[in-house]
């Protein structure tokens, strides 16, 4: 028997119902906020992710599904969505046109991580990206939109916020941090490596011993330049104004290298160790890094698998019909009726004549709301009975209606 690869799952059964329900409703909300659907290829040049997500990140350093294709191109299955959307933004020359563009996307992402609950090698994200809006009001808006999505599904969360500064305040802070790290003994191997490649990632170390050693590390939030400080204060005050609760996490640095200023994560308690359900922030220099014209960017992505256990489907039955044929002669009539009614309704049927009892069983299985059976008598009398399976009410209807 051929099994799926480790850390990869089929989208099927209850998961698939919830998945489509989730995508439909998040897409609806994103459209209401002015975002347009975008889909970029799953496979991109490896260089795209190295230059955006960053060589020092775990994603690029350890987790890429990277290979040489038949044309000898170095390619990679996308580990996240932002890099591809930024690449598409530049490919379409939107950076030259100026103005504001907003996109949403969903689909599979690939990271060769150690699989565990909430951590897969192929997982799905729903994400949004805004280009050309440097105002922190956009950061607030996308956080409010994400909150609206979680509220719609009744998903509880905690919002964690930080600011990662800008090219003015980050370099002096980094210098300060490296000095502190140089004077600190006993850091783990990962931290020593990150001290050289991207020192702020040290703050994110999961090692308990390093946590203690880093307790007195300099804090970026206390060393922001005046613009970053003002922006962060404005973001907090907008969130306060809208009644959005948040926690300040001065060690939240995110696992991807492209961020500046706002960085945030939504976490959910009670779903296990992998509790980050969404993450995002600002990346004002990424378009430029990828050879586009300087354009501000901000966005987020949710991990759909981590959310599925928290999403409850609405109880009401779908407005669907089950139509069954009771005789060979009525089968063609049923097929014609089904094709006609499918223009505006969800219709279940079986292309075989059976007894009423057998059809009823099938209708129950597909959770139909209305039940109709057509046999020789119905054809002769030109009427049939339509039964509401919820209320058990029956109504006689003329065949032509
Ligand atoms: P990220 O934090 O790497 O950010 O991923 C976003 C979300 O994807 C996480 O919060 C988590 O829910 C989910 N996720 C990540 N890895 C896995 C995994 N192995 N298995 C299951 N779920 C996972 C990004 O990807 C950025 N592109 C977000 C962004 C968009 N920033 C700006 N715009």
GROMACS .gro file of C-alpha atoms and ligand atoms in nm:
model
  434
    1UNK     CA    1   0.000   0.000   0.000
    2UNK     CA    2   0.128   0.348  -0.086
    3UNK     CA    3   0.087   0.588   0.207
    4UNK     CA    4   0.105   0.969   0.207
    5UNK     CA    5   0.446   1.112   0.292
    6UNK     CA    6   0.525   1.186   0.657
    7UNK     CA    7   0.373   1.518   0.766
    8UNK     CA    8   0.134   1.533   0.469
    9UNK     CA    9  -0.243   1.480   0.477
   10UNK     CA   10  -0.536   1.444   0.240
   11UNK     CA   11  -0.801   1.716   0.248
   12UNK     CA   12  -1.102   1.489   0.288
   13UNK     CA   13  -1.408   1.418   0.507
   14UNK     CA   14  -1.496   1.658   0.791
   15UNK     CA   15  -1.166   1.841   0.746
   16UNK     CA   16  -1.249   1.917   0.384
   17UNK     CA   17  -1.596   2.051   0.477
   18UNK     CA   18  -1.448   2.279   0.741
   19UNK     CA   19  -1.165   2.379   0.508
   20UNK     CA   20  -1.399   2.503   0.233
   21UNK     CA   21  -1.627   2.672   0.491
   22UNK     CA   22  -1.320   2.848   0.635
   23UNK     CA   23  -1.181   2.960   0.297
   24UNK     CA   24  -1.522   3.082   0.175
   25UNK     CA   25  -1.580   3.299   0.481
   26UNK     CA   26  -1.225   3.436   0.510
   27UNK     CA   27  -1.237   3.520   0.136
   28UNK     CA   28  -1.570   3.699   0.185
   29UNK     CA   29  -1.433   3.908   0.474
   30UNK     CA   30  -1.106   3.986   0.288
   31UNK     CA   31  -1.305   4.101  -0.017
   32UNK     CA   32  -1.513   4.329   0.206
   33UNK     CA   33  -1.185   4.488   0.317
   34UNK     CA   34  -1.083   4.549  -0.047
   35UNK     CA   35  -0.846   4.252  -0.098
   36UNK     CA   36  -0.836   4.067  -0.433
   37UNK     CA   37  -0.757   3.700  -0.483
   38UNK     CA   38  -0.408   3.612  -0.608
   39UNK     CA   39  -0.255   3.272  -0.675
   40UNK     CA   40   0.116   3.231  -0.736
   41UNK     CA   41   0.298   2.911  -0.839
   42UNK     CA   42   0.385   2.655  -0.573
   43UNK     CA   43   0.727   2.613  -0.734
   44UNK     CA   44   0.959   2.915  -0.754
   45UNK     CA   45   1.332   2.973  -0.798
   46UNK     CA   46   1.514   2.888  -0.476
   47UNK     CA   47   1.686   3.228  -0.489
   48UNK     CA   48   1.348   3.398  -0.424
   49UNK     CA   49   1.316   3.242  -0.078
   50UNK     CA   50   1.685   3.279   0.007
   51UNK     CA   51   1.669   3.652  -0.067
   52UNK     CA   52   1.337   3.717   0.109
   53UNK     CA   53   1.277   3.472   0.395
   54UNK     CA   54   1.653   3.495   0.453
   55UNK     CA   55   1.956   3.265   0.468
   56UNK     CA   56   1.970   3.289   0.847
   57UNK     CA   57   1.611   3.163   0.898
   58UNK     CA   58   1.541   2.800   0.990
   59UNK     CA   59   1.306   2.784   0.692
   60UNK     CA   60   1.584   2.851   0.439
   61UNK     CA   61   1.862   2.695   0.646
   62UNK     CA   62   1.697   2.361   0.724
   63UNK     CA   63   1.343   2.321   0.594
   64UNK     CA   64   1.327   2.386   0.220
   65UNK     CA   65   1.185   2.135  -0.027
   66UNK     CA   66   1.456   2.228  -0.277
   67UNK     CA   67   1.568   2.037  -0.585
   68UNK     CA   68   1.721   2.070  -0.930
   69UNK     CA   69   1.454   2.021  -1.199
   70UNK     CA   70   1.497   1.853  -1.538
   71UNK     CA   71   1.607   2.186  -1.690
   72UNK     CA   72   1.881   2.212  -1.421
   73UNK     CA   73   1.700   2.500  -1.247
   74UNK     CA   74   1.741   2.529  -0.870
   75UNK     CA   75   1.376   2.534  -0.756
   76UNK     CA   76   1.185   2.513  -0.429
   77UNK     CA   77   0.829   2.432  -0.316
   78UNK     CA   78   0.712   2.755  -0.149
   79UNK     CA   79   0.757   2.747   0.231
   80UNK     CA   80   0.531   3.053   0.270
   81UNK     CA   81   0.319   3.287   0.059
   82UNK     CA   82   0.463   3.639   0.098
   83UNK     CA   83   0.775   3.592  -0.118
   84UNK     CA   84   0.575   3.469  -0.419
   85UNK     CA   85   0.317   3.747  -0.388
   86UNK     CA   86   0.594   4.010  -0.371
   87UNK     CA   87   0.760   3.849  -0.676
   88UNK     CA   88   0.425   3.859  -0.864
   89UNK     CA   89   0.373   4.224  -0.760
   90UNK     CA   90   0.708   4.310  -0.922
   91UNK     CA   91   0.651   4.081  -1.226
   92UNK     CA   92   0.323   4.266  -1.295
   93UNK     CA   93   0.511   4.600  -1.263
   94UNK     CA   94   0.265   4.716  -0.996
   95UNK     CA   95   0.564   4.868  -0.813
   96UNK     CA   96   0.609   5.108  -1.108
   97UNK     CA   97   0.241   5.198  -1.122
   98UNK     CA   98   0.234   5.315  -0.758
   99UNK     CA   99  -0.083   5.329  -0.549
  100UNK     CA  100  -0.217   5.072  -0.306
  101UNK     CA  101  -0.274   4.704  -0.392
  102UNK     CA  102  -0.428   4.446  -0.162
  103UNK     CA  103  -0.419   4.067  -0.217
  104UNK     CA  104  -0.541   3.756  -0.040
  105UNK     CA  105  -0.434   3.398  -0.109
  106UNK     CA  106  -0.467   3.045   0.024
  107UNK     CA  107  -0.305   2.715  -0.051
  108UNK     CA  108  -0.040   2.462   0.046
  109UNK     CA  109   0.303   2.554   0.185
  110UNK     CA  110   0.594   2.314   0.240
  111UNK     CA  111   0.847   2.300   0.521
  112UNK     CA  112   1.063   1.998   0.599
  113UNK     CA  113   1.008   2.018   0.976
  114UNK     CA  114   0.981   1.741   1.236
  115UNK     CA  115   0.608   1.656   1.219
  116UNK     CA  116   0.403   1.675   1.539
  117UNK     CA  117   0.055   1.792   1.640
  118UNK     CA  118  -0.005   2.122   1.458
  119UNK     CA  119   0.318   2.094   1.260
  120UNK     CA  120   0.304   1.942   0.914
  121UNK     CA  121   0.538   1.930   0.618
  122UNK     CA  122   0.257   2.026   0.383
  123UNK     CA  123   0.020   2.269   0.551
  124UNK     CA  124  -0.221   2.537   0.430
  125UNK     CA  125  -0.223   2.909   0.486
  126UNK     CA  126  -0.476   3.185   0.429
  127UNK     CA  127  -0.287   3.512   0.397
  128UNK     CA  128  -0.316   3.876   0.293
  129UNK     CA  129  -0.060   4.132   0.172
  130UNK     CA  130  -0.098   4.510   0.128
  131UNK     CA  131   0.146   4.707  -0.086
  132UNK     CA  132   0.206   5.082  -0.106
  133UNK     CA  133   0.056   5.184   0.229
  134UNK     CA  134   0.329   5.293   0.472
  135UNK     CA  135   0.077   5.414   0.734
  136UNK     CA  136   0.052   5.206   1.050
  137UNK     CA  137  -0.327   5.243   1.014
  138UNK     CA  138  -0.303   4.962   0.756
  139UNK     CA  139  -0.131   4.740   1.017
  140UNK     CA  140  -0.422   4.814   1.252
  141UNK     CA  141  -0.676   4.742   0.976
  142UNK     CA  142  -0.536   4.398   0.890
  143UNK     CA  143  -0.525   4.308   1.260
  144UNK     CA  144  -0.890   4.416   1.288
  145UNK     CA  145  -0.975   4.206   0.982
  146UNK     CA  146  -0.802   3.902   1.131
  147UNK     CA  147  -0.991   3.960   1.455
  148UNK     CA  148  -1.316   3.972   1.254
  149UNK     CA  149  -1.230   3.638   1.094
  150UNK     CA  150  -1.152   3.474   1.429
  151UNK     CA  151  -1.467   3.625   1.583
  152UNK     CA  152  -1.679   3.489   1.295
  153UNK     CA  153  -1.558   3.136   1.369
  154UNK     CA  154  -1.573   3.195   1.744
  155UNK     CA  155  -1.202   3.125   1.782
  156UNK     CA  156  -1.039   3.250   2.103
  157UNK     CA  157  -0.691   3.401   2.077
  158UNK     CA  158  -0.426   3.617   2.238
  159UNK     CA  159  -0.258   3.886   2.026
  160UNK     CA  160   0.114   3.943   2.083
  161UNK     CA  161   0.279   4.259   1.949
  162UNK     CA  162   0.629   4.394   1.904
  163UNK     CA  163   0.816   4.641   1.687
  164UNK     CA  164   1.134   4.540   1.506
  165UNK     CA  165   1.243   4.895   1.427
  166UNK     CA  166   1.380   5.028   1.100
  167UNK     CA  167   1.719   5.082   0.928
  168UNK     CA  168   1.772   5.381   1.160
  169UNK     CA  169   1.720   5.214   1.499
  170UNK     CA  170   1.789   4.845   1.424
  171UNK     CA  171   2.168   4.863   1.346
  172UNK     CA  172   2.270   5.039   1.671
  173UNK     CA  173   2.042   4.803   1.867
  174UNK     CA  174   2.192   4.500   1.693
  175UNK     CA  175   2.543   4.622   1.782
  176UNK     CA  176   2.434   4.658   2.144
  177UNK     CA  177   2.279   4.311   2.144
  178UNK     CA  178   2.589   4.147   1.992
  179UNK     CA  179   2.801   4.311   2.262
  180UNK     CA  180   2.570   4.162   2.527
  181UNK     CA  181   2.582   3.819   2.356
  182UNK     CA  182   2.964   3.832   2.333
  183UNK     CA  183   2.976   3.886   2.707
  184UNK     CA  184   2.726   3.602   2.778
  185UNK     CA  185   2.865   3.253   2.829
  186UNK     CA  186   2.675   2.926   2.785
  187UNK     CA  187   2.447   3.006   2.488
  188UNK     CA  188   2.333   2.704   2.283
  189UNK     CA  189   2.481   2.613   1.942
  190UNK     CA  190   2.184   2.765   1.757
  191UNK     CA  191   2.222   3.097   1.941
  192UNK     CA  192   2.596   3.109   1.868
  193UNK     CA  193   2.522   3.054   1.499
  194UNK     CA  194   2.244   3.316   1.499
  195UNK     CA  195   2.467   3.566   1.680
  196UNK     CA  196   2.667   3.578   1.355
  197UNK     CA  197   2.389   3.538   1.094
  198UNK     CA  198   2.100   3.737   1.247
  199UNK     CA  199   2.152   3.824   1.615
  200UNK     CA  200   1.793   3.930   1.694
  201UNK     CA  201   1.677   3.573   1.625
  202UNK     CA  202   1.866   3.474   1.942
  203UNK     CA  203   1.580   3.638   2.137
  204UNK     CA  204   1.346   3.375   1.993
  205UNK     CA  205   1.547   3.074   2.124
  206UNK     CA  206   1.323   2.805   2.274
  207UNK     CA  207   1.601   2.667   2.500
  208UNK     CA  208   1.512   2.720   2.871
  209UNK     CA  209   1.876   2.779   2.969
  210UNK     CA  210   1.915   3.050   2.701
  211UNK     CA  211   1.590   3.212   2.825
  212UNK     CA  212   1.752   3.269   3.164
  213UNK     CA  213   2.076   3.396   3.007
  214UNK     CA  214   1.880   3.641   2.790
  215UNK     CA  215   1.671   3.788   3.070
  216UNK     CA  216   1.882   4.103   3.082
  217UNK     CA  217   1.940   4.137   2.709
  218UNK     CA  218   1.885   4.489   2.572
  219UNK     CA  219   1.523   4.548   2.463
  220UNK     CA  220   1.457   4.676   2.111
  221UNK     CA  221   1.126   4.838   2.206
  222UNK     CA  222   1.317   5.065   2.446
  223UNK     CA  223   1.562   5.163   2.174
  224UNK     CA  224   1.332   5.257   1.886
  225UNK     CA  225   1.385   5.579   1.689
  226UNK     CA  226   1.117   5.844   1.730
  227UNK     CA  227   0.930   5.748   1.406
  228UNK     CA  228   0.910   5.379   1.503
  229UNK     CA  229   0.809   5.473   1.857
  230UNK     CA  230   0.530   5.702   1.728
  231UNK     CA  231   0.406   5.435   1.486
  232UNK     CA  232   0.400   5.169   1.755
  233UNK     CA  233   0.214   5.401   1.993
  234UNK     CA  234  -0.038   5.486   1.719
  235UNK     CA  235  -0.096   5.116   1.649
  236UNK     CA  236  -0.157   5.048   2.018
  237UNK     CA  237  -0.393   5.343   2.051
  238UNK     CA  238  -0.601   5.236   1.746
  239UNK     CA  239  -0.628   4.883   1.887
  240UNK     CA  240  -0.727   5.028   2.228
  241UNK     CA  241  -0.988   5.240   2.055
  242UNK     CA  242  -1.140   4.932   1.889
  243UNK     CA  243  -1.127   4.736   2.213
  244UNK     CA  244  -0.870   4.485   2.081
  245UNK     CA  245  -0.668   4.337   2.365
  246UNK     CA  246  -0.298   4.266   2.310
  247UNK     CA  247   0.017   4.172   2.499
  248UNK     CA  248   0.354   4.333   2.432
  249UNK     CA  249   0.617   4.065   2.374
  250UNK     CA  250   0.960   4.228   2.348
  251UNK     CA  251   1.114   3.895   2.240
  252UNK     CA  252   0.875   3.839   1.947
  253UNK     CA  253   1.106   3.856   1.643
  254UNK     CA  254   0.927   3.619   1.395
  255UNK     CA  255   1.109   3.339   1.213
  256UNK     CA  256   1.146   3.516   0.877
  257UNK     CA  257   1.410   3.781   0.807
  258UNK     CA  258   1.209   4.034   0.605
  259UNK     CA  259   1.022   4.214   0.883
  260UNK     CA  260   1.065   4.569   1.013
  261UNK     CA  261   0.847   4.775   1.249
  262UNK     CA  262   0.521   4.594   1.339
  263UNK     CA  263   0.549   4.221   1.414
  264UNK     CA  264   0.256   4.026   1.558
  265UNK     CA  265   0.134   3.678   1.633
  266UNK     CA  266  -0.206   3.538   1.731
  267UNK     CA  267  -0.176   3.240   1.963
  268UNK     CA  268  -0.447   3.007   2.088
  269UNK     CA  269  -0.429   2.824   2.419
  270UNK     CA  270  -0.537   2.463   2.430
  271UNK     CA  271  -0.421   2.344   2.087
  272UNK     CA  272  -0.085   2.211   2.205
  273UNK     CA  273   0.274   2.332   2.179
  274UNK     CA  274   0.233   2.469   1.825
  275UNK     CA  275  -0.001   2.745   1.936
  276UNK     CA  276   0.071   3.020   1.679
  277UNK     CA  277  -0.245   3.039   1.467
  278UNK     CA  278  -0.142   3.345   1.265
  279UNK     CA  279   0.162   3.566   1.223
  280UNK     CA  280   0.252   3.873   1.029
  281UNK     CA  281   0.397   4.219   1.019
  282UNK     CA  282   0.548   4.490   0.805
  283UNK     CA  283   0.816   4.435   0.538
  284UNK     CA  284   0.883   4.779   0.390
  285UNK     CA  285   1.213   4.685   0.221
  286UNK     CA  286   1.126   4.347   0.072
  287UNK     CA  287   1.004   4.476  -0.269
  288UNK     CA  288   1.333   4.666  -0.303
  289UNK     CA  289   1.538   4.360  -0.192
  290UNK     CA  290   1.377   4.166  -0.476
  291UNK     CA  291   1.472   4.438  -0.727
  292UNK     CA  292   1.138   4.623  -0.733
  293UNK     CA  293   1.086   4.994  -0.668
  294UNK     CA  294   1.077   5.073  -0.295
  295UNK     CA  295   0.721   4.991  -0.181
  296UNK     CA  296   0.586   4.947   0.172
  297UNK     CA  297   0.432   4.608   0.254
  298UNK     CA  298   0.239   4.451   0.541
  299UNK     CA  299   0.047   4.126   0.580
  300UNK     CA  300  -0.026   3.810   0.774
  301UNK     CA  301  -0.089   3.440   0.725
  302UNK     CA  302  -0.296   3.191   0.926
  303UNK     CA  303  -0.213   2.823   0.961
  304UNK     CA  304  -0.537   2.653   0.858
  305UNK     CA  305  -0.466   2.306   1.007
  306UNK     CA  306  -0.406   2.459   1.351
  307UNK     CA  307  -0.746   2.631   1.329
  308UNK     CA  308  -0.960   2.343   1.209
  309UNK     CA  309  -1.013   2.189   1.554
  310UNK     CA  310  -1.135   2.529   1.675
  311UNK     CA  311  -1.381   2.588   1.388
  312UNK     CA  312  -1.737   2.466   1.450
  313UNK     CA  313  -1.963   2.414   1.150
  314UNK     CA  314  -2.312   2.569   1.171
  315UNK     CA  315  -2.574   2.314   1.284
  316UNK     CA  316  -2.838   2.384   1.018
  317UNK     CA  317  -2.874   2.136   0.734
  318UNK     CA  318  -2.776   2.254   0.388
  319UNK     CA  319  -3.072   2.341   0.165
  320UNK     CA  320  -3.019   2.037  -0.052
  321UNK     CA  321  -3.264   1.801  -0.224
  322UNK     CA  322  -3.251   1.428  -0.275
  323UNK     CA  323  -3.442   1.305  -0.580
  324UNK     CA  324  -3.483   0.933  -0.638
  325UNK     CA  325  -3.626   0.723  -0.922
  326UNK     CA  326  -3.860   0.436  -0.826
  327UNK     CA  327  -3.869   0.270  -1.168
  328UNK     CA  328  -3.659   0.238  -1.484
  329UNK     CA  329  -3.919   0.445  -1.673
  330UNK     CA  330  -3.899   0.736  -1.432
  331UNK     CA  331  -3.516   0.740  -1.425
  332UNK     CA  332  -3.481   0.958  -1.736
  333UNK     CA  333  -3.742   1.203  -1.604
  334UNK     CA  334  -3.551   1.224  -1.274
  335UNK     CA  335  -3.225   1.289  -1.459
  336UNK     CA  336  -3.388   1.573  -1.658
  337UNK     CA  337  -3.536   1.722  -1.342
  338UNK     CA  338  -3.202   1.697  -1.162
  339UNK     CA  339  -3.014   1.879  -1.440
  340UNK     CA  340  -3.277   2.154  -1.448
  341UNK     CA  341  -3.293   2.198  -1.069
  342UNK     CA  342  -2.913   2.197  -1.032
  343UNK     CA  343  -2.907   2.540  -1.198
  344UNK     CA  344  -3.011   2.688  -0.862
  345UNK     CA  345  -3.008   2.409  -0.602
  346UNK     CA  346  -2.784   2.142  -0.456
  347UNK     CA  347  -2.932   1.816  -0.583
  348UNK     CA  348  -2.831   1.465  -0.478
  349UNK     CA  349  -2.948   1.160  -0.668
  350UNK     CA  350  -2.849   0.807  -0.761
  351UNK     CA  351  -2.866   0.706  -1.124
  352UNK     CA  352  -3.045   0.385  -1.042
  353UNK     CA  353  -3.408   0.297  -0.956
  354UNK     CA  354  -3.460   0.177  -0.597
  355UNK     CA  355  -3.729   0.147  -0.331
  356UNK     CA  356  -3.844   0.452  -0.131
  357UNK     CA  357  -3.675   0.304   0.178
  358UNK     CA  358  -3.340   0.266   0.001
  359UNK     CA  359  -3.360   0.621  -0.136
  360UNK     CA  360  -3.450   0.754   0.211
  361UNK     CA  361  -3.137   0.589   0.353
  362UNK     CA  362  -2.925   0.751   0.080
  363UNK     CA  363  -3.088   1.093   0.143
  364UNK     CA  364  -3.004   1.060   0.511
  365UNK     CA  365  -2.642   0.979   0.433
  366UNK     CA  366  -2.594   1.298   0.228
  367UNK     CA  367  -2.784   1.503   0.488
  368UNK     CA  368  -3.045   1.629   0.239
  369UNK     CA  369  -3.318   1.864   0.361
  370UNK     CA  370  -3.587   1.779   0.103
  371UNK     CA  371  -3.680   1.437  -0.036
  372UNK     CA  372  -3.861   1.356  -0.361
  373UNK     CA  373  -3.928   1.017  -0.520
  374UNK     CA  374  -4.065   0.974  -0.871
  375UNK     CA  375  -4.209   0.647  -1.002
  376UNK     CA  376  -4.468   0.532  -1.255
  377UNK     CA  377  -4.764   0.666  -1.048
  378UNK     CA  378  -4.607   1.010  -1.022
  379UNK     CA  379  -4.543   1.013  -1.397
  380UNK     CA  380  -4.903   0.908  -1.466
  381UNK     CA  381  -5.061   1.161  -1.224
  382UNK     CA  382  -4.808   1.429  -1.313
  383UNK     CA  383  -4.765   1.514  -0.942
  384UNK     CA  384  -4.514   1.417  -0.674
  385UNK     CA  385  -4.469   1.461  -0.302
  386UNK     CA  386  -4.189   1.673  -0.159
  387UNK     CA  387  -4.097   1.594   0.199
  388UNK     CA  388  -3.909   1.824   0.437
  389UNK     CA  389  -3.684   1.581   0.626
  390UNK     CA  390  -3.637   1.825   0.914
  391UNK     CA  391  -4.004   1.908   0.987
  392UNK     CA  392  -4.145   1.587   0.824
  393UNK     CA  393  -4.396   1.809   0.641
  394UNK     CA  394  -4.517   1.683   0.302
  395UNK     CA  395  -4.644   1.884   0.008
  396UNK     CA  396  -4.791   1.767  -0.321
  397UNK     CA  397  -4.643   1.945  -0.622
  398UNK     CA  398  -4.725   1.927  -0.993
  399UNK     CA  399  -4.447   1.778  -1.199
  400UNK     CA  400  -4.426   2.083  -1.431
  401UNK     CA  401  -4.367   2.310  -1.126
  402LIG     P1  402   0.470   3.212   0.961
  402LIG     O1  403   0.461   3.260   1.102
  402LIG     O2  404   0.594   3.139   0.923
  402LIG     O3  405   0.452   3.340   0.871
  402LIG     O4  406   0.345   3.121   0.927
  402LIG     C1  407   0.213   3.166   0.948
  402LIG     C2  408   0.132   3.058   1.015
  402LIG     O5  409   0.140   2.936   0.941
  402LIG     C3  410   0.179   3.020   1.154
  402LIG     O6  411   0.130   3.110   1.251
  402LIG     C4  412   0.120   2.880   1.172
  402LIG     O7  413  -0.016   2.890   1.212
  402LIG     C5  414   0.124   2.825   1.030
  402LIG     N1  415   0.237   2.729   1.015
  402LIG     C6  416   0.369   2.758   0.998
  402LIG     N2  417   0.440   2.644   0.987
  402LIG     C7  418   0.354   2.542   0.996
  402LIG     C8  419   0.366   2.398   0.992
  402LIG     N3  420   0.482   2.338   0.971
  402LIG     N4  421   0.252   2.322   1.006
  402LIG     C9  422   0.131   2.382   1.025
  402LIG     N5  423   0.114   2.516   1.030
  402LIG    C10  424   0.223   2.595   1.015
  402LIG    C11  425   0.451   3.338   0.735
  402LIG     O8  426   0.447   3.239   0.667
  402LIG    C12  427   0.448   3.478   0.674
  402LIG     N6  428   0.450   3.464   0.529
  402LIG    C13  429   0.326   3.555   0.722
  402LIG    C14  430   0.317   3.693   0.663
  402LIG    C15  431   0.240   3.731   0.559
  402LIG     N7  432   0.388   3.796   0.702
  402LIG    C16  433   0.357   3.901   0.625
  402LIG     N8  434   0.268   3.860   0.537
   0.00000   0.00000   0.00000
